[in-house]
Amino acid sequence: MEPTNKLVNPMLTDFYEITMSYAYWKAGVHEEQAIFDLFFRKNPFQGEFAIYAGLEEKLRLFENFHFSDDHIAYLKEQMPHCENGFFDWLKSVDCSKMKIYAMKEGTLSFPRVPLMRIQGPIAVGQMLETASLTLTNYPSLMTTNAAKYRLVVGFEKDLIEFGLRRAQGPDGGVSASRYSYMGGFDATSNVLAGYLFGVPIKGTHAHSYVQSFTGIEDLKNRTLVGADGKTHDFVKMVLEMREAFGFNKTNEGELASFIAYAQAFPKGFLALVDTYDTLKSGVPNFLCVALGLLKLGYKPIGVRLDSGDLSYLSRATRKMFLEIGARTDAELPKFLILASNEINRSVLTSLRQQGHEIDSFGIGTHLVTCDDQPAMGCVYKLVEAKGIPRIKLSQELGKMTIPGEKEAYRLFGEDGYSLLDLMVRVGDKPPQPEKRTLCHHPFDHIKRVYVTPSKVIPLHHCVWDGRRIYPEVPLSECRDYVLNQLRSTREDHLRDINPTPYKVSVSVELYNYVYRLWTEESPVTELK
């Protein structure tokens, strides 16, 4: 499987990854074994969780990781002082000697716990850094952002991603559609994302469509074939509805546009109603056309609000639907009210507080640009070289690394909710269900807790062992996995405002291991 984006290849990297690889090669250590961890230090969006995404595209990178003749020729020009033997070696590089562990695509994740562990020749592992990060950072940020929108709006409302035209370029737009769906959105307006990944696509029409009609005389065709197979004078039916309900002062061009759209999509009629006046023209015109469709055996979908006070307008629109329903003989379906117009999480929270009648939200700019946090902040750090654990020290505890080859487990309590994530050294005994385990804060010896888990789930799985091991998982299955985790995680960890921190711990053995290395590697200050 090739990467979705043709730009994803070994050249999608920072130059220093290549120069370091040359230095490894020149020193004769390029084949020595090393381990790198890919993780993040801080949760995005002032929250207490993130969702790991981008694994599929990284696996496709690993499957196709080889430098072409053109790549080599370009690098020779940029590095004229380097020996030819390096470029001969570079031409032979692939991922056949690498072993990679990762969380499942869509896993709820927390700081310091490796999302991916990369093992193999140090020079190859080094060259995987930049592309692995870029294929993790935005996908994980986007999926997390979408999940937070889902949590704010609730699981019963529909969410549609509308962001392609505002996204950072074509790849940003397609990735946003893909990962917002994984994070819990229901559909996208992006046709290419639907084509590539099977994301459901939805759309209505724009204001320009409504404005292009000036009156009923613009309609070249007055008929519509009903569900009964017979041809009816649809325009006449709609105008009779208009007369019967006293909607004669609505904008006639708008009415004509709705009629034409209903003729084109009698089974999918959803009208944008705010081109001229939502309550005085748009909604009444929609009702006239919708009642005509109902008479012919079709079920209209509803309306889209794209401006104004969405709380007030949605409630007033629902009231109008109910009033017209009470005046007709037939029982009207519950028409859908879709709202768009620069909606963000704050707007959704405000609407919930004010009360509204909106069934579905179209979210664009604020979702796909992740405007309240433009980057995820994942890092890629060496934690072992030549079998020797390596630690990065810092005066900021948050920037210290946890050395060595590690694996992580999620421990669950009796209520079914996860209690904490526990990292242990590979080879040490993992935590067991119903057995008491002492769990340490990674860097604070005072913070520790005993846990007797009811269930233990390993978080890391071998996804690559010289070749791909992890199966190709349908995007819809990843989405279900994300939503199931959101439903089964304590609400206080997930809430948008003042969430409870989730515990990330290490085993006693790993804590002692970290502390010993910390002591050995940290210089002792001498006071005079």
Short mmCIF file of C-alpha atoms in Angstrom, two decimals:
data_model
loop_
_atom_site.label_atom_id
_atom_site.label_comp_id
_atom_site.label_asym_id
_atom_site.label_seq_id
_atom_site.Cartn_x
_atom_site.Cartn_y
_atom_site.Cartn_z
CA MET A 1 0.00 0.00 0.00
CA GLU A 2 1.39 3.38 -1.01
CA PRO A 3 0.97 6.49 1.16
CA THR A 4 -2.20 8.43 0.39
CA ASN A 5 -0.13 11.56 -0.27
CA LYS A 6 2.60 11.15 -2.91
CA LEU A 7 4.75 13.62 -0.97
CA VAL A 8 5.23 11.04 1.79
CA ASN A 9 8.57 9.38 1.04
CA PRO A 10 12.05 9.32 2.67
CA MET A 11 12.73 12.85 1.41
CA LEU A 12 9.90 14.18 3.59
CA THR A 13 12.38 14.86 6.37
CA ASP A 14 14.55 17.50 7.98
CA PHE A 15 18.03 17.81 6.53
CA TYR A 16 19.65 17.08 9.87
CA GLU A 17 18.22 13.55 9.83
CA ILE A 18 20.33 12.91 6.70
CA THR A 19 23.42 14.63 8.06
CA MET A 20 23.20 12.66 11.33
CA SER A 21 22.85 9.46 9.31
CA TYR A 22 26.03 10.34 7.42
CA ALA A 23 27.82 10.98 10.71
CA TYR A 24 26.61 7.60 12.03
CA TRP A 25 27.80 5.95 8.80
CA LYS A 26 31.14 7.77 8.85
CA ALA A 27 31.70 6.59 12.44
CA GLY A 28 30.79 3.02 11.48
CA VAL A 29 27.91 2.83 13.99
CA HIS A 30 24.98 3.23 11.61
CA GLU A 31 23.91 -0.42 11.99
CA GLU A 32 24.06 -0.43 15.79
CA GLN A 33 20.73 -1.10 17.49
CA ALA A 34 18.76 1.76 19.01
CA ILE A 35 15.29 2.42 20.38
CA PHE A 36 13.31 5.62 19.88
CA ASP A 37 10.04 6.58 21.60
CA LEU A 38 7.42 8.77 19.92
CA PHE A 39 5.21 10.45 22.54
CA PHE A 40 3.78 13.79 23.66
CA ARG A 41 4.50 15.69 26.85
CA LYS A 42 1.30 17.68 27.32
CA ASN A 43 -2.34 17.09 26.41
CA PRO A 44 -3.74 19.38 23.70
CA PHE A 45 -6.58 21.91 24.03
CA GLN A 46 -6.09 22.36 27.80
CA GLY A 47 -7.61 18.90 28.15
CA GLU A 48 -6.54 15.68 29.81
CA PHE A 49 -6.49 13.27 26.88
CA ALA A 50 -5.48 12.86 23.26
CA ILE A 51 -6.33 10.31 20.59
CA TYR A 52 -3.54 8.59 18.70
CA ALA A 53 -3.99 8.68 14.93
CA GLY A 54 -1.90 8.37 11.77
CA LEU A 55 -0.69 4.79 12.22
CA GLU A 56 -1.98 3.61 8.84
CA GLU A 57 -0.07 6.29 6.95
CA LYS A 58 3.12 5.62 8.89
CA LEU A 59 2.91 1.93 8.04
CA ARG A 60 2.55 2.86 4.37
CA LEU A 61 5.64 5.05 4.72
CA PHE A 62 7.60 2.12 6.19
CA GLU A 63 6.41 -0.17 3.38
CA ASN A 64 7.67 2.29 0.76
CA PHE A 65 10.77 3.65 2.51
CA HIS A 66 13.51 3.67 -0.12
CA PHE A 67 15.48 6.44 -1.81
CA SER A 68 15.14 6.70 -5.58
CA ASP A 69 17.99 7.49 -7.98
CA ASP A 70 16.66 11.05 -8.27
CA HIS A 71 16.63 11.40 -4.49
CA ILE A 72 20.23 10.20 -4.27
CA ALA A 73 21.34 12.53 -7.07
CA TYR A 74 19.80 15.52 -5.30
CA LEU A 75 21.38 14.63 -1.96
CA LYS A 76 24.80 14.25 -3.61
CA GLU A 77 24.45 17.82 -4.88
CA GLN A 78 23.53 19.07 -1.41
CA MET A 79 26.28 17.08 0.37
CA PRO A 80 29.25 17.24 -2.04
CA HIS A 81 31.83 16.56 0.70
CA CYS A 82 30.26 13.20 1.66
CA GLU A 83 31.84 9.94 0.50
CA ASN A 84 30.17 7.99 -2.31
CA GLY A 85 29.94 4.91 -0.12
CA PHE A 86 27.37 6.67 2.02
CA PHE A 87 25.10 7.21 -0.96
CA ASP A 88 25.54 3.59 -2.01
CA TRP A 89 24.42 2.57 1.47
CA LEU A 90 21.57 5.10 1.42
CA LYS A 91 20.27 3.58 -1.83
CA SER A 92 19.99 0.21 -0.05
CA VAL A 93 18.12 1.56 3.00
CA ASP A 94 14.65 0.23 3.79
CA CYS A 95 12.73 -0.79 6.94
CA SER A 96 13.37 -4.53 6.70
CA LYS A 97 15.57 -4.46 9.83
CA MET A 98 13.15 -2.40 11.92
CA LYS A 99 10.75 -3.61 14.61
CA ILE A 100 8.00 -1.21 15.60
CA TYR A 101 5.40 -1.29 18.35
CA ALA A 102 2.47 1.11 18.57
CA MET A 103 -0.91 1.75 20.10
CA LYS A 104 -3.91 0.82 18.00
CA GLU A 105 -5.11 3.55 15.68
CA GLY A 106 -7.62 5.66 17.63
CA THR A 107 -6.43 4.80 21.15
CA LEU A 108 -7.15 7.29 23.92
CA SER A 109 -3.66 8.31 25.06
CA PHE A 110 -1.88 10.36 27.68
CA PRO A 111 1.43 12.20 28.18
CA ARG A 112 4.74 10.32 28.30
CA VAL A 113 3.24 6.97 27.30
CA PRO A 114 4.90 6.07 23.98
CA LEU A 115 2.50 6.13 21.05
CA MET A 116 5.12 4.22 19.09
CA ARG A 117 8.43 2.46 19.86
CA ILE A 118 10.87 2.21 16.97
CA GLN A 119 13.71 -0.35 17.20
CA GLY A 120 16.48 -1.15 14.75
CA PRO A 121 19.62 0.31 13.13
CA ILE A 122 20.15 3.75 14.60
CA ALA A 123 20.63 5.57 11.29
CA VAL A 124 17.38 4.23 9.84
CA GLY A 125 15.52 4.94 13.07
CA GLN A 126 16.87 8.48 12.95
CA MET A 127 15.68 9.00 9.38
CA LEU A 128 12.14 7.91 10.34
CA GLU A 129 11.82 10.71 12.89
CA THR A 130 10.48 13.69 10.97
CA ALA A 131 8.03 11.86 8.73
CA SER A 132 6.74 9.81 11.67
CA LEU A 133 6.12 12.98 13.63
CA THR A 134 4.35 14.82 10.83
CA LEU A 135 2.20 11.73 10.22
CA THR A 136 1.28 11.67 13.92
CA ASN A 137 1.00 15.27 15.06
CA TYR A 138 -1.78 16.64 12.85
CA PRO A 139 -3.78 13.40 12.62
CA SER A 140 -3.76 13.03 16.42
CA LEU A 141 -4.52 16.72 16.97
CA MET A 142 -7.37 16.64 14.45
CA THR A 143 -8.90 13.44 15.84
CA THR A 144 -8.67 14.80 19.39
CA ASN A 145 -10.28 18.09 18.35
CA ALA A 146 -13.14 16.24 16.64
CA ALA A 147 -13.64 14.06 19.72
CA LYS A 148 -13.87 17.16 21.91
CA TYR A 149 -16.55 18.59 19.61
CA ARG A 150 -18.39 15.29 19.87
CA LEU A 151 -18.21 15.37 23.68
CA VAL A 152 -19.45 18.97 23.85
CA VAL A 153 -22.42 18.40 21.55
CA GLY A 154 -23.29 14.93 22.88
CA PHE A 155 -23.65 11.60 21.15
CA GLU A 156 -27.21 12.12 19.91
CA LYS A 157 -26.54 15.07 17.55
CA ASP A 158 -25.14 14.81 14.02
CA LEU A 159 -21.83 16.50 13.23
CA ILE A 160 -20.75 17.24 9.65
CA GLU A 161 -17.27 18.50 8.77
CA PHE A 162 -17.44 21.51 6.41
CA GLY A 163 -13.81 22.67 6.47
CA LEU A 164 -12.19 21.88 3.11
CA ARG A 165 -12.26 25.43 1.75
CA ARG A 166 -10.68 26.82 4.94
CA ALA A 167 -8.10 24.09 5.58
CA GLN A 168 -4.34 24.48 5.19
CA GLY A 169 -4.09 23.21 1.64
CA PRO A 170 -5.41 20.05 -0.02
CA ASP A 171 -3.62 17.61 2.29
CA GLY A 172 -4.78 19.54 5.36
CA GLY A 173 -8.33 19.44 4.03
CA VAL A 174 -8.35 15.73 3.21
CA SER A 175 -6.63 14.82 6.48
CA ALA A 176 -9.10 16.96 8.42
CA SER A 177 -12.03 15.14 6.84
CA ARG A 178 -10.47 11.74 7.46
CA TYR A 179 -9.51 12.30 11.09
CA SER A 180 -12.57 14.32 12.10
CA TYR A 181 -14.61 11.28 11.04
CA MET A 182 -12.35 9.04 13.12
CA GLY A 183 -12.85 11.41 16.06
CA GLY A 184 -16.61 11.05 15.98
CA PHE A 185 -18.04 13.23 13.21
CA ASP A 186 -20.77 11.62 11.10
CA ALA A 187 -20.00 12.95 7.63
CA THR A 188 -18.06 15.45 5.54
CA SER A 189 -18.71 17.79 2.64
CA ASN A 190 -15.36 16.68 1.15
CA VAL A 191 -16.01 14.45 -1.86
CA LEU A 192 -12.38 13.31 -2.15
CA ALA A 193 -12.37 12.12 1.47
CA GLY A 194 -15.50 10.13 0.72
CA TYR A 195 -13.87 8.62 -2.34
CA LEU A 196 -10.57 7.76 -0.62
CA PHE A 197 -11.72 6.65 2.81
CA GLY A 198 -15.43 5.89 2.63
CA VAL A 199 -16.42 8.85 4.80
CA PRO A 200 -20.15 9.59 4.27
CA ILE A 201 -20.57 12.79 2.25
CA LYS A 202 -23.35 15.33 2.67
CA GLY A 203 -24.17 18.71 1.20
CA THR A 204 -27.02 21.08 0.41
CA HIS A 205 -26.65 24.19 -1.73
CA ALA A 206 -25.13 27.66 -1.40
CA HIS A 207 -26.59 31.15 -1.29
CA SER A 208 -25.43 31.65 -4.87
CA TYR A 209 -27.82 28.93 -5.99
CA VAL A 210 -30.75 30.70 -4.32
CA GLN A 211 -29.70 34.09 -5.69
CA SER A 212 -29.50 32.75 -9.25
CA PHE A 213 -33.32 32.52 -9.41
CA THR A 214 -35.45 35.66 -9.68
CA GLY A 215 -38.98 34.30 -9.93
CA ILE A 216 -41.29 31.41 -10.77
CA GLU A 217 -40.90 32.23 -14.45
CA ASP A 218 -37.30 30.96 -14.22
CA LEU A 219 -38.61 27.42 -13.87
CA LYS A 220 -38.50 25.72 -17.26
CA ASN A 221 -40.10 22.57 -15.90
CA ARG A 222 -43.21 22.69 -13.72
CA THR A 223 -43.62 18.98 -13.12
CA LEU A 224 -42.37 16.31 -10.76
CA VAL A 225 -42.92 12.57 -10.89
CA GLY A 226 -44.38 11.44 -7.57
CA ALA A 227 -43.57 8.34 -5.61
CA ASP A 228 -46.61 6.82 -7.32
CA GLY A 229 -44.88 7.12 -10.70
CA LYS A 230 -47.34 9.72 -12.01
CA THR A 231 -46.38 13.18 -13.29
CA HIS A 232 -47.80 16.13 -11.35
CA ASP A 233 -47.79 19.91 -11.77
CA PHE A 234 -45.48 20.48 -8.85
CA VAL A 235 -45.24 24.26 -9.21
CA LYS A 236 -49.02 24.57 -9.05
CA MET A 237 -49.11 22.41 -5.90
CA VAL A 238 -46.46 24.54 -4.18
CA LEU A 239 -48.18 27.83 -5.09
CA GLU A 240 -51.46 26.46 -3.73
CA MET A 241 -49.71 25.67 -0.45
CA ARG A 242 -48.28 29.19 -0.43
CA GLU A 243 -51.73 30.69 -0.88
CA ALA A 244 -53.35 28.39 1.69
CA PHE A 245 -50.92 29.32 4.45
CA GLY A 246 -50.69 33.02 3.65
CA PHE A 247 -47.02 33.04 2.67
CA ASN A 248 -47.54 35.28 -0.38
CA LYS A 249 -44.97 37.87 0.68
CA THR A 250 -41.96 35.55 0.66
CA ASN A 251 -39.13 36.04 -1.82
CA GLU A 252 -40.30 34.45 -5.08
CA GLY A 253 -36.79 33.85 -6.45
CA GLU A 254 -35.96 31.90 -3.31
CA LEU A 255 -39.16 29.89 -3.66
CA ALA A 256 -38.30 29.10 -7.28
CA SER A 257 -34.83 27.92 -6.26
CA PHE A 258 -36.32 25.61 -3.64
CA ILE A 259 -38.77 24.18 -6.17
CA ALA A 260 -35.96 23.53 -8.66
CA TYR A 261 -33.82 21.90 -5.97
CA ALA A 262 -36.70 19.71 -4.86
CA GLN A 263 -37.26 18.65 -8.47
CA ALA A 264 -33.60 17.65 -8.65
CA PHE A 265 -33.53 15.95 -5.22
CA PRO A 266 -37.07 15.00 -4.17
CA LYS A 267 -35.73 12.37 -1.75
CA GLY A 268 -33.05 14.61 -0.26
CA PHE A 269 -34.55 18.09 -0.04
CA LEU A 270 -32.72 20.26 2.50
CA ALA A 271 -32.89 24.02 1.96
CA LEU A 272 -30.59 26.85 3.00
CA VAL A 273 -33.11 29.34 4.37
CA ASP A 274 -31.20 32.51 5.36
CA THR A 275 -30.41 34.10 1.98
CA TYR A 276 -33.01 36.83 2.43
CA ASP A 277 -34.92 36.45 5.71
CA THR A 278 -34.96 33.19 7.63
CA LEU A 279 -38.35 33.40 9.35
CA LYS A 280 -40.26 35.68 6.96
CA SER A 281 -39.16 34.01 3.73
CA GLY A 282 -36.78 31.05 3.96
CA VAL A 283 -38.66 28.79 6.36
CA PRO A 284 -42.11 29.56 4.86
CA ASN A 285 -40.79 28.86 1.34
CA PHE A 286 -39.26 25.59 2.57
CA LEU A 287 -42.60 24.56 4.11
CA CYS A 288 -44.50 25.22 0.88
CA VAL A 289 -42.13 23.02 -1.11
CA ALA A 290 -41.88 20.40 1.65
CA LEU A 291 -45.65 20.05 1.89
CA GLY A 292 -45.82 19.59 -1.87
CA LEU A 293 -43.19 16.84 -1.67
CA LEU A 294 -45.07 15.14 1.16
CA LYS A 295 -48.23 15.17 -0.94
CA LEU A 296 -46.34 13.37 -3.69
CA GLY A 297 -45.04 10.71 -1.31
CA TYR A 298 -41.55 12.08 -0.60
CA LYS A 299 -40.02 12.88 2.79
CA PRO A 300 -38.15 16.22 2.87
CA ILE A 301 -35.12 16.42 5.16
CA GLY A 302 -35.16 19.94 6.61
CA VAL A 303 -33.42 23.32 6.64
CA ARG A 304 -29.96 24.79 7.18
CA LEU A 305 -29.41 27.94 9.24
CA ASP A 306 -26.16 29.72 8.38
CA SER A 307 -26.37 33.06 10.17
CA GLY A 308 -27.95 34.96 13.01
CA ASP A 309 -28.91 33.93 16.53
CA LEU A 310 -28.92 30.16 16.09
CA SER A 311 -30.63 29.50 19.43
CA TYR A 312 -33.53 31.85 18.71
CA LEU A 313 -33.83 31.00 15.02
CA SER A 314 -33.81 27.25 15.60
CA ARG A 315 -36.52 27.49 18.25
CA ALA A 316 -38.62 29.84 16.11
CA THR A 317 -38.20 27.53 13.11
CA ARG A 318 -39.27 24.48 15.13
CA LYS A 319 -42.29 26.42 16.41
CA MET A 320 -43.26 27.29 12.84
CA PHE A 321 -42.95 23.64 11.82
CA LEU A 322 -45.24 22.60 14.67
CA GLU A 323 -47.79 25.33 13.92
CA ILE A 324 -48.01 24.41 10.23
CA GLY A 325 -48.18 20.74 11.18
CA ALA A 326 -51.18 21.48 13.40
CA ARG A 327 -52.93 23.21 10.46
CA THR A 328 -52.55 20.31 8.04
CA ASP A 329 -54.43 17.06 7.82
CA ALA A 330 -51.30 14.97 7.30
CA GLU A 331 -48.85 14.28 10.13
CA LEU A 332 -45.59 16.07 9.34
CA PRO A 333 -42.26 14.35 9.97
CA LYS A 334 -39.82 16.00 12.35
CA PHE A 335 -37.88 18.14 9.92
CA LEU A 336 -34.16 18.36 10.62
CA ILE A 337 -32.58 21.70 11.54
CA LEU A 338 -28.92 21.93 10.53
CA ALA A 339 -26.82 24.86 11.74
CA SER A 340 -23.49 26.14 10.44
CA ASN A 341 -21.76 29.58 10.52
CA GLU A 342 -18.29 29.57 12.15
CA ILE A 343 -19.30 27.30 15.02
CA ASN A 344 -16.69 26.36 17.63
CA ARG A 345 -16.82 24.53 20.97
CA SER A 346 -17.63 27.72 22.87
CA VAL A 347 -20.63 28.34 20.61
CA LEU A 348 -21.82 24.77 21.14
CA THR A 349 -21.54 25.17 24.91
CA SER A 350 -23.44 28.47 24.75
CA LEU A 351 -26.19 26.95 22.61
CA ARG A 352 -26.61 24.11 25.09
CA GLN A 353 -26.95 26.62 27.91
CA GLN A 354 -29.40 28.84 25.99
CA GLY A 355 -31.49 25.99 24.64
CA HIS A 356 -31.96 25.24 20.95
CA GLU A 357 -33.74 22.97 18.47
CA ILE A 358 -30.74 22.11 16.29
CA ASP A 359 -30.39 18.47 15.23
CA SER A 360 -27.16 18.65 13.27
CA PHE A 361 -24.12 20.94 13.15
CA GLY A 362 -21.86 21.75 10.22
CA ILE A 363 -18.42 22.65 11.60
CA GLY A 364 -15.68 24.08 9.41
CA THR A 365 -12.93 26.59 10.10
CA HIS A 366 -12.44 26.16 13.84
CA LEU A 367 -12.42 22.38 13.58
CA VAL A 368 -10.00 21.83 10.70
CA THR A 369 -7.55 24.59 11.64
CA CYS A 370 -7.50 23.54 15.33
CA ASP A 371 -7.36 27.29 15.94
CA ASP A 372 -7.08 27.13 19.73
CA GLN A 373 -4.02 24.83 19.46
CA PRO A 374 -2.28 24.69 16.08
CA ALA A 375 0.20 21.88 16.89
CA MET A 376 0.16 18.66 18.89
CA GLY A 377 3.74 18.67 20.19
CA CYS A 378 4.72 15.02 19.75
CA VAL A 379 8.46 14.33 20.12
CA TYR A 380 10.77 11.49 19.05
CA LYS A 381 13.51 10.65 21.54
CA LEU A 382 16.35 8.15 21.77
CA VAL A 383 15.83 5.96 24.85
CA GLU A 384 18.37 3.18 24.23
CA ALA A 385 21.52 2.75 22.13
CA LYS A 386 23.70 -0.38 21.82
CA GLY A 387 21.61 -1.97 24.56
CA ILE A 388 22.41 0.90 26.96
CA PRO A 389 19.46 2.99 28.24
CA ARG A 390 19.71 6.69 27.48
CA ILE A 391 18.02 9.47 29.44
CA LYS A 392 17.52 13.12 28.51
CA LEU A 393 17.79 15.36 31.57
CA SER A 394 16.30 18.81 31.90
CA GLN A 395 15.69 21.38 34.59
CA GLU A 396 12.06 21.08 33.46
CA LEU A 397 10.78 17.72 34.70
CA GLY A 398 8.27 17.65 31.88
CA LYS A 399 11.10 17.47 29.34
CA MET A 400 12.90 14.53 30.94
CA THR A 401 12.59 11.22 29.12
CA ILE A 402 11.87 7.80 30.57
CA PRO A 403 14.76 5.62 29.38
CA GLY A 404 14.89 2.10 28.03
CA GLU A 405 12.58 -0.34 26.30
CA LYS A 406 9.11 0.01 27.81
CA GLU A 407 5.60 -1.25 27.31
CA ALA A 408 2.38 0.15 28.73
CA TYR A 409 -0.79 -1.29 30.20
CA ARG A 410 -4.17 0.24 31.00
CA LEU A 411 -5.56 -0.76 34.39
CA PHE A 412 -9.32 -0.79 35.00
CA GLY A 413 -11.32 -0.57 38.21
CA GLU A 414 -14.38 -2.53 39.30
CA ASP A 415 -16.71 0.09 37.78
CA GLY A 416 -15.30 -0.62 34.31
CA TYR A 417 -13.52 2.73 33.98
CA SER A 418 -9.78 2.94 33.45
CA LEU A 419 -7.80 3.98 36.53
CA LEU A 420 -4.35 4.70 35.12
CA ASP A 421 -1.74 3.72 32.52
CA LEU A 422 1.28 1.85 33.85
CA MET A 423 4.63 1.65 32.06
CA VAL A 424 6.96 -1.28 32.79
CA ARG A 425 10.33 -2.36 31.41
CA VAL A 426 10.09 -4.95 28.64
CA GLY A 427 10.96 -8.27 30.28
CA ASP A 428 9.61 -7.33 33.70
CA LYS A 429 6.43 -9.00 34.93
CA PRO A 430 3.38 -7.08 33.65
CA PRO A 431 0.49 -6.14 35.96
CA GLN A 432 -2.12 -8.86 36.47
CA PRO A 433 -5.88 -8.62 37.02
CA GLU A 434 -6.91 -8.95 40.69
CA LYS A 435 -3.30 -8.59 41.87
CA ARG A 436 -2.20 -5.57 43.91
CA THR A 437 0.34 -3.41 42.07
CA LEU A 438 2.34 -0.42 43.32
CA CYS A 439 2.29 2.37 40.74
CA HIS A 440 4.79 5.28 40.94
CA HIS A 441 4.73 8.78 39.50
CA PRO A 442 7.65 8.76 37.00
CA PHE A 443 9.64 11.53 38.71
CA ASP A 444 8.10 12.16 42.16
CA HIS A 445 8.90 9.51 44.79
CA ILE A 446 6.14 10.79 47.11
CA LYS A 447 3.36 10.17 44.57
CA ARG A 448 2.49 6.48 44.45
CA VAL A 449 -0.62 4.37 44.73
CA TYR A 450 -1.63 0.73 45.06
CA VAL A 451 -4.00 -0.57 42.41
CA THR A 452 -5.79 -3.92 42.24
CA PRO A 453 -7.13 -3.86 38.68
CA SER A 454 -10.20 -5.78 37.61
CA LYS A 455 -8.89 -5.82 34.04
CA VAL A 456 -5.54 -5.11 32.35
CA ILE A 457 -5.16 -4.23 28.67
CA PRO A 458 -1.78 -4.02 26.89
CA LEU A 459 -1.47 -0.78 24.91
CA HIS A 460 1.46 -1.64 22.67
CA HIS A 461 1.26 -4.08 19.77
CA CYS A 462 3.87 -5.14 17.25
CA VAL A 463 2.81 -3.42 14.03
CA TRP A 464 5.99 -3.94 12.01
CA ASP A 465 8.62 -6.69 12.14
CA GLY A 466 10.65 -6.22 8.96
CA ARG A 467 7.28 -6.09 7.23
CA ARG A 468 3.79 -4.96 8.07
CA ILE A 469 2.07 -6.93 10.85
CA TYR A 470 -0.81 -4.60 11.73
CA PRO A 471 -3.83 -5.17 9.48
CA GLU A 472 -5.45 -2.45 7.40
CA VAL A 473 -8.38 -1.33 9.57
CA PRO A 474 -11.41 0.38 7.97
CA LEU A 475 -11.80 4.00 9.04
CA SER A 476 -15.33 3.30 10.27
CA GLU A 477 -13.94 0.64 12.62
CA CYS A 478 -11.39 3.11 14.01
CA ARG A 479 -14.23 5.58 14.54
CA ASP A 480 -16.27 3.02 16.46
CA TYR A 481 -13.21 2.26 18.59
CA VAL A 482 -12.79 5.96 19.44
CA LEU A 483 -16.47 6.44 20.31
CA ASN A 484 -16.56 3.33 22.47
CA GLN A 485 -13.57 4.61 24.45
CA LEU A 486 -15.18 8.03 24.90
CA ARG A 487 -18.33 6.38 26.22
CA SER A 488 -16.39 4.18 28.64
CA THR A 489 -14.02 6.82 30.08
CA ARG A 490 -14.87 8.83 33.17
CA GLU A 491 -16.59 12.07 32.22
CA ASP A 492 -14.38 14.17 34.49
CA HIS A 493 -11.29 13.16 32.48
CA LEU A 494 -12.99 14.16 29.23
CA ARG A 495 -14.85 17.36 30.09
CA ASP A 496 -13.87 20.52 28.25
CA ILE A 497 -13.50 22.76 31.30
CA ASN A 498 -11.33 21.89 34.32
CA PRO A 499 -10.91 18.16 33.56
CA THR A 500 -9.44 15.76 36.11
CA PRO A 501 -5.87 14.69 35.24
CA TYR A 502 -5.48 11.04 34.29
CA LYS A 503 -2.70 9.16 36.08
CA VAL A 504 0.31 7.91 34.13
CA SER A 505 2.58 5.75 36.29
CA VAL A 506 5.62 3.51 36.17
CA SER A 507 6.33 0.23 37.94
CA VAL A 508 8.59 0.12 40.99
CA GLU A 509 11.31 -1.51 38.89
CA LEU A 510 11.11 1.15 36.19
CA TYR A 511 11.02 3.95 38.76
CA ASN A 512 14.18 2.67 40.43
CA TYR A 513 15.79 2.25 37.01
CA VAL A 514 14.97 5.87 36.06
CA TYR A 515 16.17 7.21 39.41
CA ARG A 516 19.49 5.35 39.16
CA LEU A 517 20.16 6.67 35.65
CA TRP A 518 19.09 10.14 36.68
CA THR A 519 21.65 10.06 39.49
CA GLU A 520 24.42 8.65 37.29
CA GLU A 521 23.94 11.06 34.40
CA SER A 522 23.28 14.23 36.39
CA PRO A 523 26.47 16.20 37.21
CA VAL A 524 27.12 17.03 40.86
CA THR A 525 27.47 20.73 41.56
CA GLU A 526 30.44 21.82 43.68
CA LEU A 527 29.95 24.89 45.85
CA LYS A 528 32.94 27.00 46.88
#
